[in-house]
GROMACS .gro file of C-alpha atoms in nm:
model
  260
    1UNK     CA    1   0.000   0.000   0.000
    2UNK     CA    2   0.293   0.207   0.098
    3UNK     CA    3   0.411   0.174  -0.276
    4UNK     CA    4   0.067   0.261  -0.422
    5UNK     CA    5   0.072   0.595  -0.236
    6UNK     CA    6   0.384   0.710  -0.297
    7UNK     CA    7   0.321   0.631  -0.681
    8UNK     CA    8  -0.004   0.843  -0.673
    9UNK     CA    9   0.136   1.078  -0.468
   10UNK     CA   10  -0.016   1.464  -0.451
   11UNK     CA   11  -0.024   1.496  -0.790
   12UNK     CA   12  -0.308   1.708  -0.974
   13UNK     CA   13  -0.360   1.420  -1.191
   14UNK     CA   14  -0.459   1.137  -0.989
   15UNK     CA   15  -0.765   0.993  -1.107
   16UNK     CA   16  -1.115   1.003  -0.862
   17UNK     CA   17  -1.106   0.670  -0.780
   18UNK     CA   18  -0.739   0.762  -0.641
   19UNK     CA   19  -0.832   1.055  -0.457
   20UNK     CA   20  -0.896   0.879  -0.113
   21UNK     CA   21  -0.496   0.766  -0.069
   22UNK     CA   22  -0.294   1.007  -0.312
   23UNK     CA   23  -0.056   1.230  -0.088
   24UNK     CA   24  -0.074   1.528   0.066
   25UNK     CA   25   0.174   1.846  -0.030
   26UNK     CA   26   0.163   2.189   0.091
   27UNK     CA   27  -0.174   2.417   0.024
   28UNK     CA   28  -0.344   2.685   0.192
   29UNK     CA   29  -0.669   2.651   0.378
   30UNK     CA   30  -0.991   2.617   0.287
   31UNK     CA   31  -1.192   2.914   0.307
   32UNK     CA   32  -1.492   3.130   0.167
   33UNK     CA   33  -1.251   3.250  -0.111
   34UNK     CA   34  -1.086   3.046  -0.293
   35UNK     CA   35  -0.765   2.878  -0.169
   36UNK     CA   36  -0.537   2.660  -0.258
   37UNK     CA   37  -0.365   2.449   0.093
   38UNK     CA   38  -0.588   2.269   0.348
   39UNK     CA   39  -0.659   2.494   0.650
   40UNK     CA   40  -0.429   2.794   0.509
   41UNK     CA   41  -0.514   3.142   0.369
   42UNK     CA   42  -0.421   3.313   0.021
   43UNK     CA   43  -0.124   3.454  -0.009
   44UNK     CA   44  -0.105   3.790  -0.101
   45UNK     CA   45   0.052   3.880  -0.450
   46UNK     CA   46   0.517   3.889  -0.422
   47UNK     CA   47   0.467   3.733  -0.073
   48UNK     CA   48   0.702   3.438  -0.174
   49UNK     CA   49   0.837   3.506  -0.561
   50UNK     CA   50   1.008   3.180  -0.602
   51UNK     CA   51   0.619   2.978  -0.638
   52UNK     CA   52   0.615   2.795  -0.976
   53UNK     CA   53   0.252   2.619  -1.105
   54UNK     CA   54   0.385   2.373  -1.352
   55UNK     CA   55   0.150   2.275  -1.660
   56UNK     CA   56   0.149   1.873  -1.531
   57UNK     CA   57  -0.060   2.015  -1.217
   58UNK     CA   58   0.188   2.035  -0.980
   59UNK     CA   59   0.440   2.305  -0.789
   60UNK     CA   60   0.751   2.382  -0.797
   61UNK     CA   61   1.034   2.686  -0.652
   62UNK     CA   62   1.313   2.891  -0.873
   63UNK     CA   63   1.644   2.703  -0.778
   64UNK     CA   64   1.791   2.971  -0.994
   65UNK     CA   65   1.637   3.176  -1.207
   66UNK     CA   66   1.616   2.895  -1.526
   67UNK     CA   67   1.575   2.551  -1.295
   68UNK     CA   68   1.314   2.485  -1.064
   69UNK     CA   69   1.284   2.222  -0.829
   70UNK     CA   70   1.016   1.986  -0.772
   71UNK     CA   71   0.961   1.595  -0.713
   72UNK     CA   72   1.023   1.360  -0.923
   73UNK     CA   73   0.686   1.179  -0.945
   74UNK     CA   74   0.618   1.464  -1.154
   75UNK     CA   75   0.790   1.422  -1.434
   76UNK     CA   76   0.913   1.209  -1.666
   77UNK     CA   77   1.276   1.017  -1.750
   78UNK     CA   78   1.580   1.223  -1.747
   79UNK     CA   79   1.669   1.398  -2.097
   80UNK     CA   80   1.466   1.667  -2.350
   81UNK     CA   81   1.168   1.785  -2.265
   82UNK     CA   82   0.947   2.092  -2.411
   83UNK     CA   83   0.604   1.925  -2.300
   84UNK     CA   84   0.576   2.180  -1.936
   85UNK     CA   85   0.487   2.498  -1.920
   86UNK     CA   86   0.615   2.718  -1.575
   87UNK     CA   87   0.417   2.994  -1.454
   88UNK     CA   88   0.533   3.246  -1.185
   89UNK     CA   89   0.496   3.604  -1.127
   90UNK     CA   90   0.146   3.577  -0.963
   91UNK     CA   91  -0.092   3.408  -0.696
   92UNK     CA   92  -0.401   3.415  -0.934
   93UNK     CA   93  -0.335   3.216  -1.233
   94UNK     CA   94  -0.570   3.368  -1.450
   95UNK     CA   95  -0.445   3.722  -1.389
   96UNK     CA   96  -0.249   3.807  -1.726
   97UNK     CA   97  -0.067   4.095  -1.491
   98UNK     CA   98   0.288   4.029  -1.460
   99UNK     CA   99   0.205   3.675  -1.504
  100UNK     CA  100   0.561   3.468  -1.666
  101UNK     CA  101   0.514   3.154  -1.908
  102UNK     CA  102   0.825   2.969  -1.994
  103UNK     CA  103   0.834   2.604  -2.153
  104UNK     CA  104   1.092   2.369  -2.068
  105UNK     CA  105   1.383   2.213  -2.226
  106UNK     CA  106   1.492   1.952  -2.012
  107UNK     CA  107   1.394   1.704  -1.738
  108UNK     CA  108   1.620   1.590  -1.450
  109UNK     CA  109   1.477   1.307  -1.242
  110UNK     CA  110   1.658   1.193  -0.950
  111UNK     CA  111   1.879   0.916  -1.018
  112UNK     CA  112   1.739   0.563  -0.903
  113UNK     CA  113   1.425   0.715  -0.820
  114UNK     CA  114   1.118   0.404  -0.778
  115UNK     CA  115   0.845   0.541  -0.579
  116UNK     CA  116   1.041   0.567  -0.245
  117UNK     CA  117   1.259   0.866  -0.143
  118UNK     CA  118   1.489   1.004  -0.384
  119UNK     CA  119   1.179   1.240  -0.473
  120UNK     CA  120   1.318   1.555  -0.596
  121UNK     CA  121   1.381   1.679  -1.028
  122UNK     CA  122   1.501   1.942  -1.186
  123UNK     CA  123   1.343   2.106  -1.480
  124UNK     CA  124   1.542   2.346  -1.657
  125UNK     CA  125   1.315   2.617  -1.858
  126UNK     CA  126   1.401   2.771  -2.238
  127UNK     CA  127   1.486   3.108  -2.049
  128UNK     CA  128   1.534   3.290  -1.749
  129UNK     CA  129   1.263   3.435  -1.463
  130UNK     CA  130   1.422   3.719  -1.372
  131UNK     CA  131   1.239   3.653  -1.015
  132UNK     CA  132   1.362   3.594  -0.652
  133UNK     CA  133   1.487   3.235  -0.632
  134UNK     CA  134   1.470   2.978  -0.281
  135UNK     CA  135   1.782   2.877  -0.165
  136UNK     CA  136   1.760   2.488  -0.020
  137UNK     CA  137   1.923   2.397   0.302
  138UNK     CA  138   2.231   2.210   0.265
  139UNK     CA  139   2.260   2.062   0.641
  140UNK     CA  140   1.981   1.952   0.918
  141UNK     CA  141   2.007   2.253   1.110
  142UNK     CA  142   1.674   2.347   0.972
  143UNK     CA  143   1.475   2.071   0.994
  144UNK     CA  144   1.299   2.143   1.317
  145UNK     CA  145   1.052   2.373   1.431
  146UNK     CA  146   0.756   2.533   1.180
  147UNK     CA  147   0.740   2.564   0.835
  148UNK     CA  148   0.516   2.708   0.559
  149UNK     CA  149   0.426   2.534   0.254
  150UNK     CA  150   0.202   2.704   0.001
  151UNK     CA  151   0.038   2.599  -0.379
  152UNK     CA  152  -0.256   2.567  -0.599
  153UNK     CA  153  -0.347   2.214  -0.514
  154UNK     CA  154  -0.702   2.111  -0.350
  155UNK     CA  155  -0.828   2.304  -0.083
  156UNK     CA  156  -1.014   1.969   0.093
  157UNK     CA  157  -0.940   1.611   0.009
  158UNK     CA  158  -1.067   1.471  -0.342
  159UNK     CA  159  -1.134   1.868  -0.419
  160UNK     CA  160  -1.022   2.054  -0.720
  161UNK     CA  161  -0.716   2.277  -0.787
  162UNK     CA  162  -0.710   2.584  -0.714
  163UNK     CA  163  -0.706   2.983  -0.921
  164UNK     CA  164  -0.488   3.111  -0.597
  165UNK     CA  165  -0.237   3.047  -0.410
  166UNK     CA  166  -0.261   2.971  -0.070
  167UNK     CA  167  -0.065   2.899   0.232
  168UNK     CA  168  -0.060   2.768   0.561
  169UNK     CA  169   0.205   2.660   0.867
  170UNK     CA  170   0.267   2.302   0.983
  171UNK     CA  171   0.481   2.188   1.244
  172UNK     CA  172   0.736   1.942   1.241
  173UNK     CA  173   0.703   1.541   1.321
  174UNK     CA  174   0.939   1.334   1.461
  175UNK     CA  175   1.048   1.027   1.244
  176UNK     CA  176   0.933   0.884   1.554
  177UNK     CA  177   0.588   1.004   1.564
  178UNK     CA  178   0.563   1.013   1.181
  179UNK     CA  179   0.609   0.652   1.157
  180UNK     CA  180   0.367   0.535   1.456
  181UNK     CA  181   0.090   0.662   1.242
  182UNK     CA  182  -0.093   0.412   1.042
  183UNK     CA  183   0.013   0.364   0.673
  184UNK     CA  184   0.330   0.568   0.801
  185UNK     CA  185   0.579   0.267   0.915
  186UNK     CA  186   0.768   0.247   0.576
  187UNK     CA  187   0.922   0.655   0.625
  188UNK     CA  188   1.273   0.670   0.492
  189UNK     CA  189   1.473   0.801   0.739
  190UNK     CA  190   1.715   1.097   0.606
  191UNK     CA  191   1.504   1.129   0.300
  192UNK     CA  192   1.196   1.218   0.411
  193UNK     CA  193   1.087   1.453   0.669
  194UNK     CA  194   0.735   1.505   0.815
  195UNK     CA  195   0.533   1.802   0.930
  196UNK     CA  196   0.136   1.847   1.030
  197UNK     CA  197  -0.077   1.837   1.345
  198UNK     CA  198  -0.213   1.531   1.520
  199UNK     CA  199  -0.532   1.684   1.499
  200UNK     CA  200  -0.545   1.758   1.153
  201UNK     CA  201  -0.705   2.064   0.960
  202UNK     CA  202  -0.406   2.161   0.798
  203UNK     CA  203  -0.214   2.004   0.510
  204UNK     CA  204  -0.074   1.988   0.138
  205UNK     CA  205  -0.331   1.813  -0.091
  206UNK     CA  206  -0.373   1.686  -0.451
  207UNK     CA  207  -0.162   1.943  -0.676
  208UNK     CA  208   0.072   2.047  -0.413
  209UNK     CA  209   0.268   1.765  -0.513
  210UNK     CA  210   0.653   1.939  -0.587
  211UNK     CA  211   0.636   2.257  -0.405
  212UNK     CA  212   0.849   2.355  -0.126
  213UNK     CA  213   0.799   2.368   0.250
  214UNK     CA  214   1.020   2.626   0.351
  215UNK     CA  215   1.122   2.840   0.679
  216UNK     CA  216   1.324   3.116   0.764
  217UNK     CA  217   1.686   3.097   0.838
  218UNK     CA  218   1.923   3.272   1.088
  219UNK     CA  219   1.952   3.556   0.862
  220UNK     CA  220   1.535   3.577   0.800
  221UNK     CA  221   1.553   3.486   0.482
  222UNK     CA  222   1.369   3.200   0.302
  223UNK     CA  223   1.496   2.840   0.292
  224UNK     CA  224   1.343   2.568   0.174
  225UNK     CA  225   1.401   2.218   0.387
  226UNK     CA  226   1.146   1.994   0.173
  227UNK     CA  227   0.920   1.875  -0.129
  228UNK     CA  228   0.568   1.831  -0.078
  229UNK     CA  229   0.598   1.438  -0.172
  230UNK     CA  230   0.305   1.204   0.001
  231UNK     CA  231   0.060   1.168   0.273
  232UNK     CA  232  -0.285   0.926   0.356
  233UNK     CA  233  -0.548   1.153   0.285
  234UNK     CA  234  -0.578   1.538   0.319
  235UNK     CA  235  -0.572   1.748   0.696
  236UNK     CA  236  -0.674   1.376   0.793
  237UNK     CA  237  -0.572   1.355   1.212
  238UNK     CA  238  -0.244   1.157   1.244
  239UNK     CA  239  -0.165   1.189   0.878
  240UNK     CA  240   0.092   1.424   0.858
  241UNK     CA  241   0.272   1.596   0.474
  242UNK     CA  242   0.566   1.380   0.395
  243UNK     CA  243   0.798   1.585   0.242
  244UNK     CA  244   1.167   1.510   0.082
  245UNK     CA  245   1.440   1.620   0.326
  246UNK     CA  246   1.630   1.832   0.107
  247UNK     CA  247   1.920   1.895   0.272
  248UNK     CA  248   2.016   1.511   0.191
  249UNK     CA  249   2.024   1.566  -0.144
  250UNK     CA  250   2.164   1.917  -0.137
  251UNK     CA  251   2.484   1.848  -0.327
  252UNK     CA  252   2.348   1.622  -0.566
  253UNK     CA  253   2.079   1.845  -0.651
  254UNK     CA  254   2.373   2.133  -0.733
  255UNK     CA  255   2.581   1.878  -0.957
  256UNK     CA  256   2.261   1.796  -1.143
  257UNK     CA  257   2.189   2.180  -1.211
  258UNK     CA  258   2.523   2.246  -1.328
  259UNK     CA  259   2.496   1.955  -1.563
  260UNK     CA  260   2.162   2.106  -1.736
   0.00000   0.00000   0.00000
């Protein structure tokens, strides 16, 4: 079962009869507007510039201005690829006001990625974004204490995606905790990292699936610590986000995107 999750994942694209065990990634809450992550609210328009909506229905962050980073059950094989189209530069995709389309040229899965862990890509795009970009942490010091994760995915569980973007804060699990949960045993320890509350309420759902959970470092700025990767359910009680630890794969991520 553990295998069947992580293959659906939180992926925009998971059919209805999927819907009840696909993942959960970062979203904003559900409100009277529109919104984007479980339990969050809508971000308000340059609040975090790095965002990326990516054509396949999933997220994604600027690792520079031409790569962004998301997970790897979101794309295809390694190589050429001009079938996604990025969008950044706004929190309301159908605003046409500053809004920034860019296709893509290549595809970087990570390498001996199956389902489990490993869940991270690169995509590089035809041209720059000449936006803010996310710096990832490259050691554990940030893996603790509470994060934000924000996208355009469902706004309840087996909902649909979303015109803005929303966000919301989770806390961090505890491999510990994480894995007492049921359907949560098989957590890869050093790849993965988990955040939400017992209680539920608040969580990453369908089409979150790629986008970063991020907090602020020592110097206030913005760094990303994981990709929203699976989860049982959405804002379900003791179903937390399972997100990639990024920090693992830090260096190989930077050798990748020097490669592209």
């Amino acid at each position: 079962m553990k295998t069947l999750l992580k293959a659906l994942k939180r992926c925009a694209v998971a059919g209805a009869a999927a819907l009840a065990v696909v993942s959960l990634q970062p979203v904003s809450a559900a409100q009277a507007a529109p919104a984007p992550v479980v339990g969050g609210t809508r971000a308000a328009q340059g609040e975090f510039p790095f965002m990326v909506r990516l054509s396949m229905g999933c997220g994604g962050a600027l690792y520079t201005q031409q790569i962004v980073l998301t997970a790897a059950h979101c794309v295809g094989a390694t190589g050429n690829n001009t079938g996604i189209t990025a969008t950044a530069g706004v929190v309301d995709l159908q605003s046409t006001t500053g809004r920034i389309q860019v296709r893509s040229t290549k595809v970087y899965r990570a390498p001996g990625y199956s389902g489990d862990g490993k869940d991270w890509a690169l995509i590089k795009l035809a041209q720059p974004i000449n936006l803010p970009t996310l710096k990832i942490a490259t050691t554990t010091q940030y893996n603790t204490g509470t994060f934000t994760v924000a996208g355009w995915g469902a706004a309840r569980e087996g909902g649909a995606q979303q015109r803005y973007l929303l966000k919301a804060d989770v806390p961090f699990v505890s491999d510990a905790t994480c894995r007492s949960y049921s359907g949560y045993s098989g957590l890869i320890a050093g790849e993965e990292i988990c955040a939400g509350y017992a209680a539920g309420g608040v969580d990453t759902c369908q089409g979150d699936s790629g986008g970063p959970m991020f907090r602020r470092d020592a110097a206030g700025a913005w760094i990303q610590v994981g990709i929203t990767s699976w989860g049982i359910g959405c804002a379900r009680p003791n179903a937390p986000g399972v997100y990639t630890e990024v920090s693992t794969f830090a260096s190989a991520i930077a050798s990748a995107a020097a490669t592209l």
